[in-house]
Structure formats: C-alpha cells, structure tokens
Amino acid sequence: MANKRVIPLTDTLIKSSKAKEKDYTLADGNGLQLLVKMTGSKVWEVRYTVKGKTTKTTIGNYPSVSLAEARKKRDTYKEKAKEGISLTKERKEAKQAHTDAIDGQLHIVMKNYLAKIKDSVTKSTYDHTKRRFERDILPHFSTFKPSSLCTFEDVITSKSMKDIKHPELLKAVLVVEERGAIDTAHRLLTECNNLWLYALQHGYVENNIIANIDKKHALKKIQKKHFASTTDPTEIKRFMEFAKGFTRSYIARYALQILPYLFLRASNIRLLEWTEIDFEKKLLTIKAEKMKKPENGDFIFPLHQTVIDILNEVKPFTKDSKYVFPSPQDRRNPISNNTLSKALRENGFKNIITPHGFRATFSSIAYGSTHIHGLSEKAIEACLHHAERNEVAGSYNYKANYLPQMTILMEWWGNYLDGLKHE
C-alpha cells in the first residue's frame, strides 16, 4: 500500500484551523507538524531520528514562528540529526549549563552554605562567618550595586566557584592578614575550606582548592593571646569595690558586680536572659547553642545567694527586656560587646583583669584550693563548661554527675569572694 501523500500546509489553512474537543495535528511533511490545542494555541513540532532514536521537540508557537521559519528550523534539526547530533539534547545541556553557572556563583553557594549551617552553630558563629564572607571574600569576586554596602543582598553577580583558583583566594585572605588580623585570616581560611567542601559535595566544584593552601607556610603564625587576669586578693577586692560604686551606667554596674561570681564568657554575660534563671532552684541554664562549645550540651550552673541578690536588685529596672543587661539605647538588644571591657580599661584595670579573665581567676584559685574545698578537677572544669580532659567522646551530664559538686564549689567560691569584701 502506498504511503499517504502529505499536502504541505499553507498560512490560509493554518489560520482557518479551529480548536476542537481534543488536541490534533496538521502535518506539513518531512517531520514537521502543527499541534492545534484545545485552548486554540498552535505549536510547531518536529520529529527526527538520531542514531535510531526518534525524538519529538517543539520549536515555537504559530504565528510567532511563521510557516517558513518552522520549515527552516525543521531542516536544521534534520541536517544535524544526519550528523548524529540531537539539537534537543544540546539545547537542554546548554540550558542546564546556564543554570549551573548561575547557581554556582560564589555568593549563591555561600548563601546556601550559610542556610545549611545556621541551625547547627551558635548565632554568634553564624553571624561572624556571614560577616567575614561579606567583608573579606565577596568584594574580590563580585560585582555590587552602585553605592552599596557589599552585602549578599547587594551582589549583582559573582564569579563561579569552579573558576576561582587557590592563589586568588589566598590573595584575598592575605589582605586580612596584612591589616594585622592574623587570627581572623586563619579563621577565614578554615571557613573557606568548609565552604569548598560543601560546594564539592553539591557538585559546584570539582575539587577543594583550599587543600592546595598550607596554612603553616601561607599565613603568619597566630600569637596566642592571654586575657588579663589576676589571683591577687587585693586586686579582686579592688575590682569588686569599683564595680559596686560604678556610676556611669546602672546596667553595667550590676553586670560588673556579677562577673566574678559567674565568670562566664563575655558574650554569655551580655546575652544573659531572664528566662534562663530559675530563682527558686538557684540555677542558670544556658542552651548549648549559645555556648562556645555547643557539643558540651546545655550549661547548668548553680547560683550563689549573692548572685541571686544582685539579680533581684537589677530586675525591677530591666524585667521589661528579655535581657538581664539590656542596652540603654534599645532595650530589645543587650549591652554592647565593649561596655564592660571599656569600663575596666578606663578605670585602672588595664592589663590586670578583663571580663573573660575572671574565668582564669576562678580556675587558678579553685585548682590551688582543692585542699580547702575538697572537690574534683572535673567539678572545676564543669563550672567552666569545658569538656573533660583526655575525653574522646561524650558530653557532660551535669544534673546526674556534677551538679551537686558544682553547687558546693560555687558556694565555696561565692563565700570566698564575699569574704574578700570584708577584709
């Protein structure tokens, strides 16, 4: 039986074709046909065979693509098919390559990485990482909106991560080192390493370029800083008298008074919240994610009566804020990073004691007084929220194991400090 002869389409026939209850096609011949849809739209389709596999693809709508243009496109597809090339596949690959190029831009991968780690690190760690990326890395590889602040929101486009070479990334890190921020440069390189490992796992890069950078030879050695601290009873007494009489800020006055008794890291003092204090049980409970070492679990800390008394004094003034020590300018925020340090520097305690230094003060005196309080090293370390020495795995179970010892130790420590006031 002879093949049915296909009569080529005409513009008149196409224009007169109407929508029906079902989609139907009008053949033009040699693999070109017009799909008339139930909605009335008309779509050009081309059928062609590459290496024995028949493919159908769309090449545009009529009349945007005219009959003559559709035939030219059909002929192009057919000619390429004879060479074993599928234009449909090429088009998909080109589209995917374009998508990959956009998604693989440095600023986009950074944002995805930050979103991933946000719930697994402390807010402070997240904020610092984000800020370092914005301040120290993005400006070297991005185009920003005019007169912008160089934040993620201001990026127009950035270099694809797969096109960034390790010497140019190291160059950006060395800019940080050159301004004297050696510790920050080391941290930044570590954060970049984590970023590239993330990008490698998600297919944005083919290798981790940070592996080609040897910190030991590329960056200056970090000079370990020690926070000023003292174990001199005279200096500790002088500080407590100063804190009691501090008049520049009543909020700072109470924060300074509480420092020796709590010896928390400065950020934990600043961010102390009323919901974390149980006045009845005399306990402070800080969630793990707010601590420097969240892997050590929530920090449960017994409160000496003097601490309770100080908190009761400040409560009438700050109970309307979630923070025990809110900013005088905006009670929705805590006091600034520099408030307590500045108070010490400007009032005769520079190079003698710092807010963080009270941790070393407590540790040194507690270790040197085990013959008096009779408590274990583990109890002392638990009060500092440190992992047990030489312990490979596991975190503290404060309530079950150490809380009773910590309570006795904090009673001894609070009494020791109270005693200094009256000497």
PDB file of C-alpha atoms in Angstrom, residues 24 26 104 128 144 149 277 291 293 298 310 319 328 339 413:
ATOM      1  CA  TYR A  24      -4.998  17.392  16.916  1.00  0.00           C
ATOM      2  CA  LEU A  26      -1.733  19.120  10.946  1.00  0.00           C
ATOM      3  CA  GLY A 104      27.488  28.001  41.074  1.00  0.00           C
ATOM      4  CA  HIS A 128      30.733  36.134  62.264  1.00  0.00           C
ATOM      5  CA  PHE A 144      27.830  45.055  43.514  1.00  0.00           C
ATOM      6  CA  LEU A 149      27.357  48.098  51.452  1.00  0.00           C
ATOM      7  CA  ILE A 277      17.349  31.993  85.545  1.00  0.00           C
ATOM      8  CA  MET A 291      27.776  28.380  74.379  1.00  0.00           C
ATOM      9  CA  LYS A 293      31.261  24.608  72.760  1.00  0.00           C
ATOM     10  CA  ASP A 298      23.343  22.867  77.887  1.00  0.00           C
ATOM     11  CA  ILE A 310      22.296  41.128  92.510  1.00  0.00           C
ATOM     12  CA  LYS A 319      12.464  42.983  83.631  1.00  0.00           C
ATOM     13  CA  PRO A 328      20.324  51.653  77.432  1.00  0.00           C
ATOM     14  CA  THR A 339      30.761  48.030  77.559  1.00  0.00           C
ATOM     15  CA  TRP A 413      33.635  30.405  95.600  1.00  0.00           C
TER      16      TRP A 413
END
